[in-house]
């Protein structure tokens, strides 16, 4: 009897590990699929290959709970008179999508392809845990890391907190500006980056509508 109990316990631990691995893999595959889909829209970019089966698993997992409406890139003047340099990888499709999105909201953007993004993230004080695929630096020195919505960039620039150097959206949340993918959406936080290296929540994004 003790032998069977031991076997059952080991089997349960193995099954739990496999389930956890599947959840993590599915989430990563969905993020890669979103950036891959964005990548195909740029004529000078290289598409990222994603295994079809992994993408399908991610779609099934998120289908029942994810909203069907994704953010829409609409022209506005939110970032009118704001100029910035966007440091990115030459083959990053979702970076190009975000630049197009920001320009649609009035940003005057200069995209600069670099071979080592970490050098620029370190130069402009972006903490390791706050990093994403591209770094935007305005002409007056404020930093916007990753897929930050234009709405919050404009709010920040209109009244910058004294202790802050900018905003960040860590990683690449599916459904954030430039990361739209088949109507999927993952709630995420816009983080405030402070001069002393600390961070704090600037805005919690729970739905695509909050990005507008």
Tab-separated table of C-alpha atoms in Angstrom, residues 69-139:
chain	number	residue	atom	x	y	z
A	69	UNK	CA	-12.092	44.035	-29.364
A	70	UNK	CA	-8.452	45.062	-29.809
A	71	UNK	CA	-7.127	48.622	-29.628
A	72	UNK	CA	-7.518	50.489	-32.890
A	73	UNK	CA	-4.824	52.820	-34.172
A	74	UNK	CA	-6.649	56.100	-34.688
A	75	UNK	CA	-5.090	59.402	-35.697
A	76	UNK	CA	-5.040	62.053	-32.977
A	77	UNK	CA	-2.907	64.912	-31.740
A	78	UNK	CA	-2.156	63.472	-28.293
A	79	UNK	CA	1.586	63.606	-28.950
A	80	UNK	CA	1.669	66.640	-31.214
A	81	UNK	CA	4.892	68.649	-30.838
A	82	UNK	CA	6.607	65.680	-29.147
A	83	UNK	CA	9.766	64.388	-30.844
A	84	UNK	CA	11.611	61.223	-29.865
A	85	UNK	CA	14.175	58.647	-30.932
A	86	UNK	CA	13.083	55.004	-30.801
A	87	UNK	CA	15.935	52.545	-30.257
A	88	UNK	CA	14.983	49.092	-31.546
A	89	UNK	CA	16.127	45.917	-33.262
A	90	UNK	CA	16.020	46.082	-37.061
A	91	UNK	CA	13.896	42.924	-37.299
A	92	UNK	CA	11.373	43.714	-34.561
A	93	UNK	CA	7.931	43.824	-36.172
A	94	UNK	CA	5.992	44.903	-33.087
A	95	UNK	CA	8.466	47.774	-32.564
A	96	UNK	CA	7.614	49.051	-36.044
A	97	UNK	CA	3.910	48.665	-35.274
A	98	UNK	CA	4.280	50.745	-32.105
A	99	UNK	CA	6.217	53.472	-33.958
A	100	UNK	CA	3.420	53.652	-36.545
A	101	UNK	CA	0.825	53.772	-33.756
A	102	UNK	CA	2.662	56.584	-31.941
A	103	UNK	CA	3.110	58.556	-35.154
A	104	UNK	CA	-0.621	58.188	-35.754
A	105	UNK	CA	-1.100	60.003	-32.437
A	106	UNK	CA	1.171	62.878	-33.451
A	107	UNK	CA	4.614	61.718	-32.315
A	108	UNK	CA	7.523	62.809	-34.485
A	109	UNK	CA	9.598	59.626	-34.240
A	110	UNK	CA	13.053	58.764	-35.511
A	111	UNK	CA	13.618	54.997	-35.462
A	112	UNK	CA	17.206	53.944	-34.871
A	113	UNK	CA	18.164	50.290	-35.329
A	114	UNK	CA	20.872	49.205	-32.886
A	115	UNK	CA	22.716	45.943	-32.362
A	116	UNK	CA	22.838	46.066	-28.553
A	117	UNK	CA	19.680	47.514	-26.993
A	118	UNK	CA	20.892	46.842	-23.455
A	119	UNK	CA	23.489	49.610	-23.807
A	120	UNK	CA	20.772	52.190	-24.399
A	121	UNK	CA	18.524	50.825	-21.671
A	122	UNK	CA	21.404	51.114	-19.217
A	123	UNK	CA	22.283	54.591	-20.494
A	124	UNK	CA	18.756	55.863	-19.893
A	125	UNK	CA	18.211	54.120	-16.557
A	126	UNK	CA	15.674	51.421	-17.458
A	127	UNK	CA	15.751	48.739	-14.704
A	128	UNK	CA	16.230	45.149	-15.875
A	129	UNK	CA	12.761	44.024	-14.767
A	130	UNK	CA	11.098	46.932	-16.616
A	131	UNK	CA	12.649	46.281	-20.028
A	132	UNK	CA	10.838	45.558	-23.281
A	133	UNK	CA	11.683	45.367	-26.988
A	134	UNK	CA	12.291	49.067	-27.712
A	135	UNK	CA	13.267	52.233	-25.854
A	136	UNK	CA	11.865	55.663	-26.745
A	137	UNK	CA	13.650	58.815	-25.579
A	138	UNK	CA	12.063	62.241	-26.101
A	139	UNK	CA	14.111	65.315	-26.987
